[in-house]
mmCIF file of C-alpha atoms in Angstrom:
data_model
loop_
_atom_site.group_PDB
_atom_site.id
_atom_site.type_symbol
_atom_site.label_atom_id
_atom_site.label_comp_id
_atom_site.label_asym_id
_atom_site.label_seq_id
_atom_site.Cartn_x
_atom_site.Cartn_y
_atom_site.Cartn_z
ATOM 1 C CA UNK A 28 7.124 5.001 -20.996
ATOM 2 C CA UNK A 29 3.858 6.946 -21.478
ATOM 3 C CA UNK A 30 0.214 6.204 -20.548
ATOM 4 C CA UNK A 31 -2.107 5.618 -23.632
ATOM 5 C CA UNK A 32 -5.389 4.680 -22.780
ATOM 6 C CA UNK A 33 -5.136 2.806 -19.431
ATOM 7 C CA UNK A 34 -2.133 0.999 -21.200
ATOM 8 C CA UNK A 35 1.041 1.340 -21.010
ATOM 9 C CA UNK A 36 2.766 2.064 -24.369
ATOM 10 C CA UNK A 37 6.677 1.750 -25.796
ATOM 11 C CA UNK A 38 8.406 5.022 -26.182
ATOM 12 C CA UNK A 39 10.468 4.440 -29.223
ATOM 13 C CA UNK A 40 13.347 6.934 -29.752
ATOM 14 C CA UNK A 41 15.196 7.163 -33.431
ATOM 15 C CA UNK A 42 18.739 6.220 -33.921
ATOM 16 C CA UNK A 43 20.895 7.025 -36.871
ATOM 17 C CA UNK A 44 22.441 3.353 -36.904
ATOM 18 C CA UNK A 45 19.949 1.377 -39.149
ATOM 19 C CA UNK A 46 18.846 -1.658 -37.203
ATOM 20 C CA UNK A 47 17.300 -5.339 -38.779
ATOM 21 C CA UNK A 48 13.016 -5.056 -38.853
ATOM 22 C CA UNK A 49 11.083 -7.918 -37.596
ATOM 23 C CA UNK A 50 7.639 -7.898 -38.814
ATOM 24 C CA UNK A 51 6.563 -10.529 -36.583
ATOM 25 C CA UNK A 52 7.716 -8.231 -33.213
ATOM 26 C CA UNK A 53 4.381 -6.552 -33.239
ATOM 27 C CA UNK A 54 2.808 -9.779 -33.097
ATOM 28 C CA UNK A 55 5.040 -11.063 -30.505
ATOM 29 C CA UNK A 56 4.734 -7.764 -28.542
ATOM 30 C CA UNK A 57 0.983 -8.154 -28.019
ATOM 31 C CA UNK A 58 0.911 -11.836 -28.042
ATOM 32 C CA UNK A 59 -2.574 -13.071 -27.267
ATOM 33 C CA UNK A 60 -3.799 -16.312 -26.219
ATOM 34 C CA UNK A 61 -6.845 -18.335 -27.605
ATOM 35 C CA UNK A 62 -9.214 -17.050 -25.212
ATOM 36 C CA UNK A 63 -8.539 -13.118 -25.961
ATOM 37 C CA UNK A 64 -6.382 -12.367 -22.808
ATOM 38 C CA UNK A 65 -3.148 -10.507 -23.106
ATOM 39 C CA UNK A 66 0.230 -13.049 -22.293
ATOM 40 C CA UNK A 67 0.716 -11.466 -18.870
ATOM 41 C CA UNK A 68 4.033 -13.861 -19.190
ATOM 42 C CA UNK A 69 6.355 -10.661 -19.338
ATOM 43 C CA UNK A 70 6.365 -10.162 -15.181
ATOM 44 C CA UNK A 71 8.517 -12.265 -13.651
ATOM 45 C CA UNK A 72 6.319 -15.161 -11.838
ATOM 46 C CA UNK A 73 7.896 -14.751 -8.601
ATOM 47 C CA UNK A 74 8.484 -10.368 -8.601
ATOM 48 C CA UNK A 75 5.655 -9.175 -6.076
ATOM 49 C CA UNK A 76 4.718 -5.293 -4.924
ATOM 50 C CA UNK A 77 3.110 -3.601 -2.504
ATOM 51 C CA UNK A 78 -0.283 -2.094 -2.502
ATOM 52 C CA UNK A 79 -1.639 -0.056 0.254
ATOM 53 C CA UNK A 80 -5.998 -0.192 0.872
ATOM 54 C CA UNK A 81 -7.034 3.012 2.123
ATOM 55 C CA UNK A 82 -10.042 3.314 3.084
ATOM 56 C CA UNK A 83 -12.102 6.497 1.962
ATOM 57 C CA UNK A 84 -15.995 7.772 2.858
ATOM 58 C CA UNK A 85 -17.768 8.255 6.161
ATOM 59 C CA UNK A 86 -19.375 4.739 6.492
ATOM 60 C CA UNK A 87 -16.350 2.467 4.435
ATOM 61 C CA UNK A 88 -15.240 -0.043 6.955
ATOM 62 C CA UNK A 89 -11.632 -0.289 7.377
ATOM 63 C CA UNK A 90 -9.253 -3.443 7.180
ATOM 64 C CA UNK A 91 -6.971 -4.102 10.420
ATOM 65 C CA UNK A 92 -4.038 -4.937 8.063
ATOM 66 C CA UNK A 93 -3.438 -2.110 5.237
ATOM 67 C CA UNK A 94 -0.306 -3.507 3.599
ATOM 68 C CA UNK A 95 -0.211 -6.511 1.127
ATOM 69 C CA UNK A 96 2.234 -7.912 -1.323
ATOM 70 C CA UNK A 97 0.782 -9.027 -4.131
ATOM 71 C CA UNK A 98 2.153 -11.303 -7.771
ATOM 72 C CA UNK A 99 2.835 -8.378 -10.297
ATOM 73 C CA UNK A 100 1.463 -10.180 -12.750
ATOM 74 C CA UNK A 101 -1.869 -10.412 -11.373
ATOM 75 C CA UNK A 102 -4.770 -8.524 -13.179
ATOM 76 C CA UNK A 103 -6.723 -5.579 -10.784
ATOM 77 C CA UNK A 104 -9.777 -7.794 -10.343
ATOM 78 C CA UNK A 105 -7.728 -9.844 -7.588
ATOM 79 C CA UNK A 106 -7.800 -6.867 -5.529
ATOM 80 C CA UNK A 107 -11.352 -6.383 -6.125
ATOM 81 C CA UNK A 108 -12.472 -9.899 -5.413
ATOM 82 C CA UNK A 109 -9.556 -10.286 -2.100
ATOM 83 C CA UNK A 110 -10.804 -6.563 -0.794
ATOM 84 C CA UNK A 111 -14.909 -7.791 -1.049
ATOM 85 C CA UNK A 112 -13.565 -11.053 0.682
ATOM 86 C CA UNK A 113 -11.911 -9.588 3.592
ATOM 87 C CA UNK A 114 -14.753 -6.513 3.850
ATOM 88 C CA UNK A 115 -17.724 -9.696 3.991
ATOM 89 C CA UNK A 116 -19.802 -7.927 0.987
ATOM 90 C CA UNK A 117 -22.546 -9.518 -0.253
ATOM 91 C CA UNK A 118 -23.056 -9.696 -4.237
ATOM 92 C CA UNK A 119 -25.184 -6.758 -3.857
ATOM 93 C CA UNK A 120 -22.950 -4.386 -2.056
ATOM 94 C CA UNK A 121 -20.975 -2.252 -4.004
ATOM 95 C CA UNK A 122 -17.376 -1.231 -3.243
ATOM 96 C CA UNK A 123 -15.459 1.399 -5.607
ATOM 97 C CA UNK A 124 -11.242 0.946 -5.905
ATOM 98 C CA UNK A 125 -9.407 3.891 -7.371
ATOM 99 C CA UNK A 126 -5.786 4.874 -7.822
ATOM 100 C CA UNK A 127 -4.406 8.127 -7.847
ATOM 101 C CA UNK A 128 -7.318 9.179 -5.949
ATOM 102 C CA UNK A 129 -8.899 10.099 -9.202
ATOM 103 C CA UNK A 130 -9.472 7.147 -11.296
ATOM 104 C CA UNK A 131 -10.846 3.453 -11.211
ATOM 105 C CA UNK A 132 -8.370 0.706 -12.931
ATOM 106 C CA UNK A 133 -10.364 -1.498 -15.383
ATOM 107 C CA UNK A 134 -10.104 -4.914 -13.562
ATOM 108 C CA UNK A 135 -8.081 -5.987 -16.491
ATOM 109 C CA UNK A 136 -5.872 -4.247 -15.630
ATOM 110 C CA UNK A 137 -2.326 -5.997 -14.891
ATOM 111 C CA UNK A 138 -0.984 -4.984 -11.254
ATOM 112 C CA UNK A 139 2.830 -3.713 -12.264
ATOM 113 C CA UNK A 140 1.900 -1.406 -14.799
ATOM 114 C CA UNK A 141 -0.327 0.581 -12.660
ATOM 115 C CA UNK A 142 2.619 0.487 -9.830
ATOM 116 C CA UNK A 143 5.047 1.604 -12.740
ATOM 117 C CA UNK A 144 2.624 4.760 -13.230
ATOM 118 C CA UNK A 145 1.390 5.307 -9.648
ATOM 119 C CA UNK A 146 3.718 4.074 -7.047
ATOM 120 C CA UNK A 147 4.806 6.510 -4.601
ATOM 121 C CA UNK A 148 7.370 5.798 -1.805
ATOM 122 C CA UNK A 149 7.342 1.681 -3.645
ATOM 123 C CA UNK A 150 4.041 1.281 -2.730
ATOM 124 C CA UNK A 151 0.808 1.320 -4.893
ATOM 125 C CA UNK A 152 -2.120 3.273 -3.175
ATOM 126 C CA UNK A 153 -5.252 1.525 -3.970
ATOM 127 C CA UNK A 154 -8.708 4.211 -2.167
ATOM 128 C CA UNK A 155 -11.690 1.964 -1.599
ATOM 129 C CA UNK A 156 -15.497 3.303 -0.584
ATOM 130 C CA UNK A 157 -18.547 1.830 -0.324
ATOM 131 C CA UNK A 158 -19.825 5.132 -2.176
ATOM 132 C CA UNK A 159 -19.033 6.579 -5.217
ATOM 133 C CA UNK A 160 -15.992 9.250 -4.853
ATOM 134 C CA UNK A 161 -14.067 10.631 -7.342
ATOM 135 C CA UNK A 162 -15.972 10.151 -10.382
#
């Protein structure tokens, strides 16, 4: 599996056995539904990770609970709306998330592939700031 883009792509190896050709399993691969989203069908409903908030920055308040298990097929922007819920920001308050301590997930973004790239020790480290960190 490699990283393309912020998505996660298919590595496809060659055999010498020829094999039967779908045309349709591109279009089932990247099935979309009527209003543009990606089927995020392909995590099982009930499979759940971990994702640890750290908190980063002089002034970032910090959350008494750290660890939370989350539905793998949820899209990044659950974190971002449950971590400005449980830090009481206003609309105008900004709060950056990054992983990796380098980059910021587009809130598109579906949970498990980021903790297939980024998980260390089965967890997913998600930073959070109130500033501006890493870019």
């Amino acid at each position: 599996v490699c990283l393309n883009g912020g998505r996660l792509g298919k590595l496809v190896l060659a055999s010498t056995e020829p094999r039967e050709q779908n045309p349709n399993q591109d279009l089932m691969d990247q099935k979309e539904s009527k209003s543009g989203e990606k089927d995020l069908n392909r995590v099982p409903e009930k499979k759940k990770v971990t994702i640890f908030l750290r908190a980063v920055g002089g002034n970032t308040p910090i959350l008494k609970r750290k660890k939370f298990k989350v539905k793998a097929s949820n899209q990044f922007s659950s974190i971002i709306s449950f971590l400005r819920k449980n830090l009481n920001c206003s609309t105008s308050d900004s709060v950056f998330l990054y992983c990796a301590q380098s980059f910021s997930p587009s809130p598109e973004e579906v949970i498990e592939d980021l903790f297939n790239c980024f998980q260390i020790n089965n967890e997913l480290a998600v930073y959070y700031c109130t500033t501006n960190c890493w870019g």
